[in-house]
XYZ file of C-alpha atoms in Angstrom:
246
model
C 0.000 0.000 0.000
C 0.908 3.417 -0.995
C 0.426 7.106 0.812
C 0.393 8.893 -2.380
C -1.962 10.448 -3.758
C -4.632 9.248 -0.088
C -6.253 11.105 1.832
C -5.335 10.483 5.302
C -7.096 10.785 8.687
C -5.281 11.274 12.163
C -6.834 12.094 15.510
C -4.785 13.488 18.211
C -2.810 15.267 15.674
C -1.534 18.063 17.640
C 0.936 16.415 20.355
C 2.930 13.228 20.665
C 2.299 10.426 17.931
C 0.390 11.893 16.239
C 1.940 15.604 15.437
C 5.118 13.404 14.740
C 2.793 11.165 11.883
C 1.155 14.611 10.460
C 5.255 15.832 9.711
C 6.627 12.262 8.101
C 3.354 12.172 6.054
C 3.570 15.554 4.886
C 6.170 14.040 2.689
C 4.504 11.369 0.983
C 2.126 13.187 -1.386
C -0.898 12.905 0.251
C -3.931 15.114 1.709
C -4.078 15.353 5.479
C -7.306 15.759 7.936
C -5.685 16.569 11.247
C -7.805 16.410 13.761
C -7.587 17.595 17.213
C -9.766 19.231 20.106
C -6.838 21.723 20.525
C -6.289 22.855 17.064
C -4.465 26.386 18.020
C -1.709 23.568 18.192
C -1.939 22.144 15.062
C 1.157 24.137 13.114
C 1.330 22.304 9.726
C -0.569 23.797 6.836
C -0.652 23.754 3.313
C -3.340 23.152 0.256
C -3.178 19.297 0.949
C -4.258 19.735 4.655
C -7.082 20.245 6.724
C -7.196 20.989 10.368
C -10.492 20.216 12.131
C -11.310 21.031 15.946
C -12.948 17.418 16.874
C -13.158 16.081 20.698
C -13.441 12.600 19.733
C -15.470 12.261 22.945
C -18.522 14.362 21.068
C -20.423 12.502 18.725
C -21.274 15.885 17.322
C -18.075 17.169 16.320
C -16.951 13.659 14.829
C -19.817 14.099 13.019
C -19.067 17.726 12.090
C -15.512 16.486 11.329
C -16.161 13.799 9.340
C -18.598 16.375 6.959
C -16.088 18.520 6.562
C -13.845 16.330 4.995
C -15.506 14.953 2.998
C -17.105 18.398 1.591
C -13.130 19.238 1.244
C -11.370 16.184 -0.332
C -14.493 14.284 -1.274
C -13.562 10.560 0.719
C -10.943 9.225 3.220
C -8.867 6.384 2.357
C -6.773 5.881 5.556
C -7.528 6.661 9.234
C -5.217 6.696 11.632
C -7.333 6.804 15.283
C -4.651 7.730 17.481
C -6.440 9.692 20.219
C -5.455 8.732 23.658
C -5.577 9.570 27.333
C -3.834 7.968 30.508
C -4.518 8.221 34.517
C -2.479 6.676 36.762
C -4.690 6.480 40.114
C -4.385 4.444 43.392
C -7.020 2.829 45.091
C -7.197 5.508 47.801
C -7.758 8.010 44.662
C -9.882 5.691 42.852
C -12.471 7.595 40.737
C -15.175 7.049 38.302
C -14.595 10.367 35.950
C -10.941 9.119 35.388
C -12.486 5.711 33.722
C -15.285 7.901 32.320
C -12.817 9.878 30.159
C -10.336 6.853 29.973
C -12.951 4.716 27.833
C -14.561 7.961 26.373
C -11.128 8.613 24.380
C -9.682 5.919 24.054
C -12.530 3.567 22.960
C -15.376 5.632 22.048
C -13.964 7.870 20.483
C -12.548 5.234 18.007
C -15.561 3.455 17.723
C -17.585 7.317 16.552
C -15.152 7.840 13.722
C -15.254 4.028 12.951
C -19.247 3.950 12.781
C -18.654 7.162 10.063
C -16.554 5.602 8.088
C -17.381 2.112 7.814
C -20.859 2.677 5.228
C -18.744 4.425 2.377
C -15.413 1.917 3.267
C -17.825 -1.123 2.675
C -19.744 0.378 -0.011
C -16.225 1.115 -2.481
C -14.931 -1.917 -0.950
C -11.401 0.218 0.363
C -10.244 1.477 2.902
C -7.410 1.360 6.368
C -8.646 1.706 9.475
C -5.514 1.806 11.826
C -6.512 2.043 15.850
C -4.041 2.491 18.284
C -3.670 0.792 21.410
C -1.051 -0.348 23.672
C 1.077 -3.038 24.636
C -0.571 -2.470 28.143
C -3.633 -4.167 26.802
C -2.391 -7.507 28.289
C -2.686 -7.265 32.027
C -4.317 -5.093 34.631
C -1.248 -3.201 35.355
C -1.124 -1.536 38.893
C -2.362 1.975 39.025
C -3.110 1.821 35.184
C -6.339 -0.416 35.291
C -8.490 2.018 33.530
C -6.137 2.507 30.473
C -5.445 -1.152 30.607
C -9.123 -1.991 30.020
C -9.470 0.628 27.897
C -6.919 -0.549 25.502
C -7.091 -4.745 26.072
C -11.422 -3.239 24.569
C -10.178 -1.754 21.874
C -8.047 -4.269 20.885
C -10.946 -6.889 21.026
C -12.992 -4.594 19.077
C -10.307 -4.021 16.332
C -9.429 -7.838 16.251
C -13.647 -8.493 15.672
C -13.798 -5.710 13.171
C -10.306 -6.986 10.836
C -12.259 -9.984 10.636
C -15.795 -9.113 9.762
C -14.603 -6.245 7.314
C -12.192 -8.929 5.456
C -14.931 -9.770 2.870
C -15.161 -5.851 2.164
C -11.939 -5.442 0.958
C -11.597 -3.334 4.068
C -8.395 -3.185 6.174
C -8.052 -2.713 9.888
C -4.578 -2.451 11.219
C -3.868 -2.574 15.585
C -1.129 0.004 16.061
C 0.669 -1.307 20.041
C 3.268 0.972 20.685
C 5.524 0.418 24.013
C 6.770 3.737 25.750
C 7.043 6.715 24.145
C 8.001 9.848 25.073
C 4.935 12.147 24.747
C 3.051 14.571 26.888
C 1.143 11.445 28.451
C 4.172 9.231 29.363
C 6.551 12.973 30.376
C 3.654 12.140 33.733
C 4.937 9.399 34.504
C 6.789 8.870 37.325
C 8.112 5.420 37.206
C 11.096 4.004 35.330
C 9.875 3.778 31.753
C 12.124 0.877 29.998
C 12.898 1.047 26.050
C 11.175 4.446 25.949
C 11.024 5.289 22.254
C 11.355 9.190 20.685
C 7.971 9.685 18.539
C 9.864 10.295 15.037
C 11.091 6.493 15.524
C 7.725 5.011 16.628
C 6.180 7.452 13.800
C 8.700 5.861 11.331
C 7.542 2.263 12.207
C 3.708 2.865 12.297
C 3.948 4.341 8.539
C 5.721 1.394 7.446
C 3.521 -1.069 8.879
C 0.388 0.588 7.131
C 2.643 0.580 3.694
C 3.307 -3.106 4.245
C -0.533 -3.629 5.233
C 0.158 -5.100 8.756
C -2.360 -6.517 10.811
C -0.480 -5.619 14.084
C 2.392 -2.996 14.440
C 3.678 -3.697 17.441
C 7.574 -2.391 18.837
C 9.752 -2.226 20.592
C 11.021 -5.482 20.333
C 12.080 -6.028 23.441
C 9.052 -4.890 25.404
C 6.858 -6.872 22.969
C 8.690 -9.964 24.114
C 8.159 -8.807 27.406
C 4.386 -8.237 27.301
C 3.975 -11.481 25.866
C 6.030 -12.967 28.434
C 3.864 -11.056 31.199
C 0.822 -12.133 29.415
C 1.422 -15.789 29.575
C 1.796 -15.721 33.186
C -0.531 -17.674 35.360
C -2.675 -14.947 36.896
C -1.781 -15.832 40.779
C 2.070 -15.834 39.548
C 1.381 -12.600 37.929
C -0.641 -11.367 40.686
C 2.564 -12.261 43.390
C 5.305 -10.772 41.709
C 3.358 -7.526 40.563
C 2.314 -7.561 44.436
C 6.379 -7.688 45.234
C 7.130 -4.950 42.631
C 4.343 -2.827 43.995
C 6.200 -3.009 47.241
């Protein structure tokens, strides 16, 4: 699969992953919907781009969004959902608006651009839906249980949807990245192994959807990792995450 001459989608365009994809894709020839819910920070522009305020949590502005592309560049071939939020919360803290907007952004608002998309992606029988999600999808990691869930749905709904949409000619890719440094991880406090710089987990995520992926997972070495942790019997995982909690 080629960029060229597509028109691409990409949520959470104005910070992290997905400012970094807007820049490397400004390069391959194609027209850009950047969509964001801050979009004073969305700096590109040019003739082949289109910046869009959309809070992926309103089904009215997807909505809005959507219209306006496709009044401007007439259909989208690839979408890249890359909106994302992160809490980390202890028990003591434990509260329901973090999982509120935790599963607002992270899954709903993937599933509202989806349901847009899917009727004119099945009717021309075309089309890349690429969601991110996380390597964190795998376990109910202390403190993170929210985005856990969040992600582990959205990878189940992604998996159900690449299989379903095969028939339609339709393709839908599971981006997992690891760590990488963006305004959500610079919170974190804990030790962050293999963190990655966004222009090299940018660099992999385009080449996956050129090669036509199914999942575009990296690093390495914390994607042998998470499959290691995965496998885990849960009262083996449950002791030693007890011990590193401690």
């Amino acid at each position: 699969m080629t960029f060229e001459n597509k028109t691409v989608l990409i949520t959470g365009a104005s910070s992290g992953i997905g400012k970094t994809l807007a820049e490397k894709l400004t390069l391959k020839n194609c027209r850009l919907i950047l969509c964001s819910r801050n979009i004073e920070r969305l700096d590109l522009d040019g003739e082949k781009i289109l910046k869009l305020k959309c809070d992926v949590t309103k089904k009215e502005e997807v909505n809005a969004a959507y219209n306006a592309a496709i009044d401007k560049f007439g259909k989208i071939d690839i979408a890249i959902l890359n909106s994302g939020v992160g809490h980390r919360m202890t028990v003591e803290e434990y509260n329901s608006q973090y999982a509120e907007e935790t599963f607002s952004v992270n899954l709903l608002g993937m599933v509202y651009w989806i349901e847009k998309l899917l009727p004119d992606f099945m009717k021309r029988r075309e089309g890349v839906i690429a969601g991110v999600s996380s390597l964190a999808d795998n376990r109910g990691y202390s403190g993170s249980g929210f985005y856990c869930a969040s992600k582990a749905a959205a990878t189940i709904m992604l998996e159900g949807l690449r299989v379903e949409l095969k028939p339609y000619g339709v393709k839908v890719i599971t981006i997992k990245p690891g760590f990488v440094r963006t305004p959500m991880t610079d919170k974190n406090e804990f030790k962050m192994p293999f963190l990655m710089e966004p222009v090299k987990a940018a660099e992999i995520i385009v080449k996956g959807i050129e090669k036509e992926k199914r999942i575009i997972q990296f690093p390495l070495p914390t994607v042998l990792m998470s499959k290691f942790v995965g496998i885990l019997p849960a009262g083996l995982y449950e002791f030693l995450a007890a011990k590193i909690k401690t």
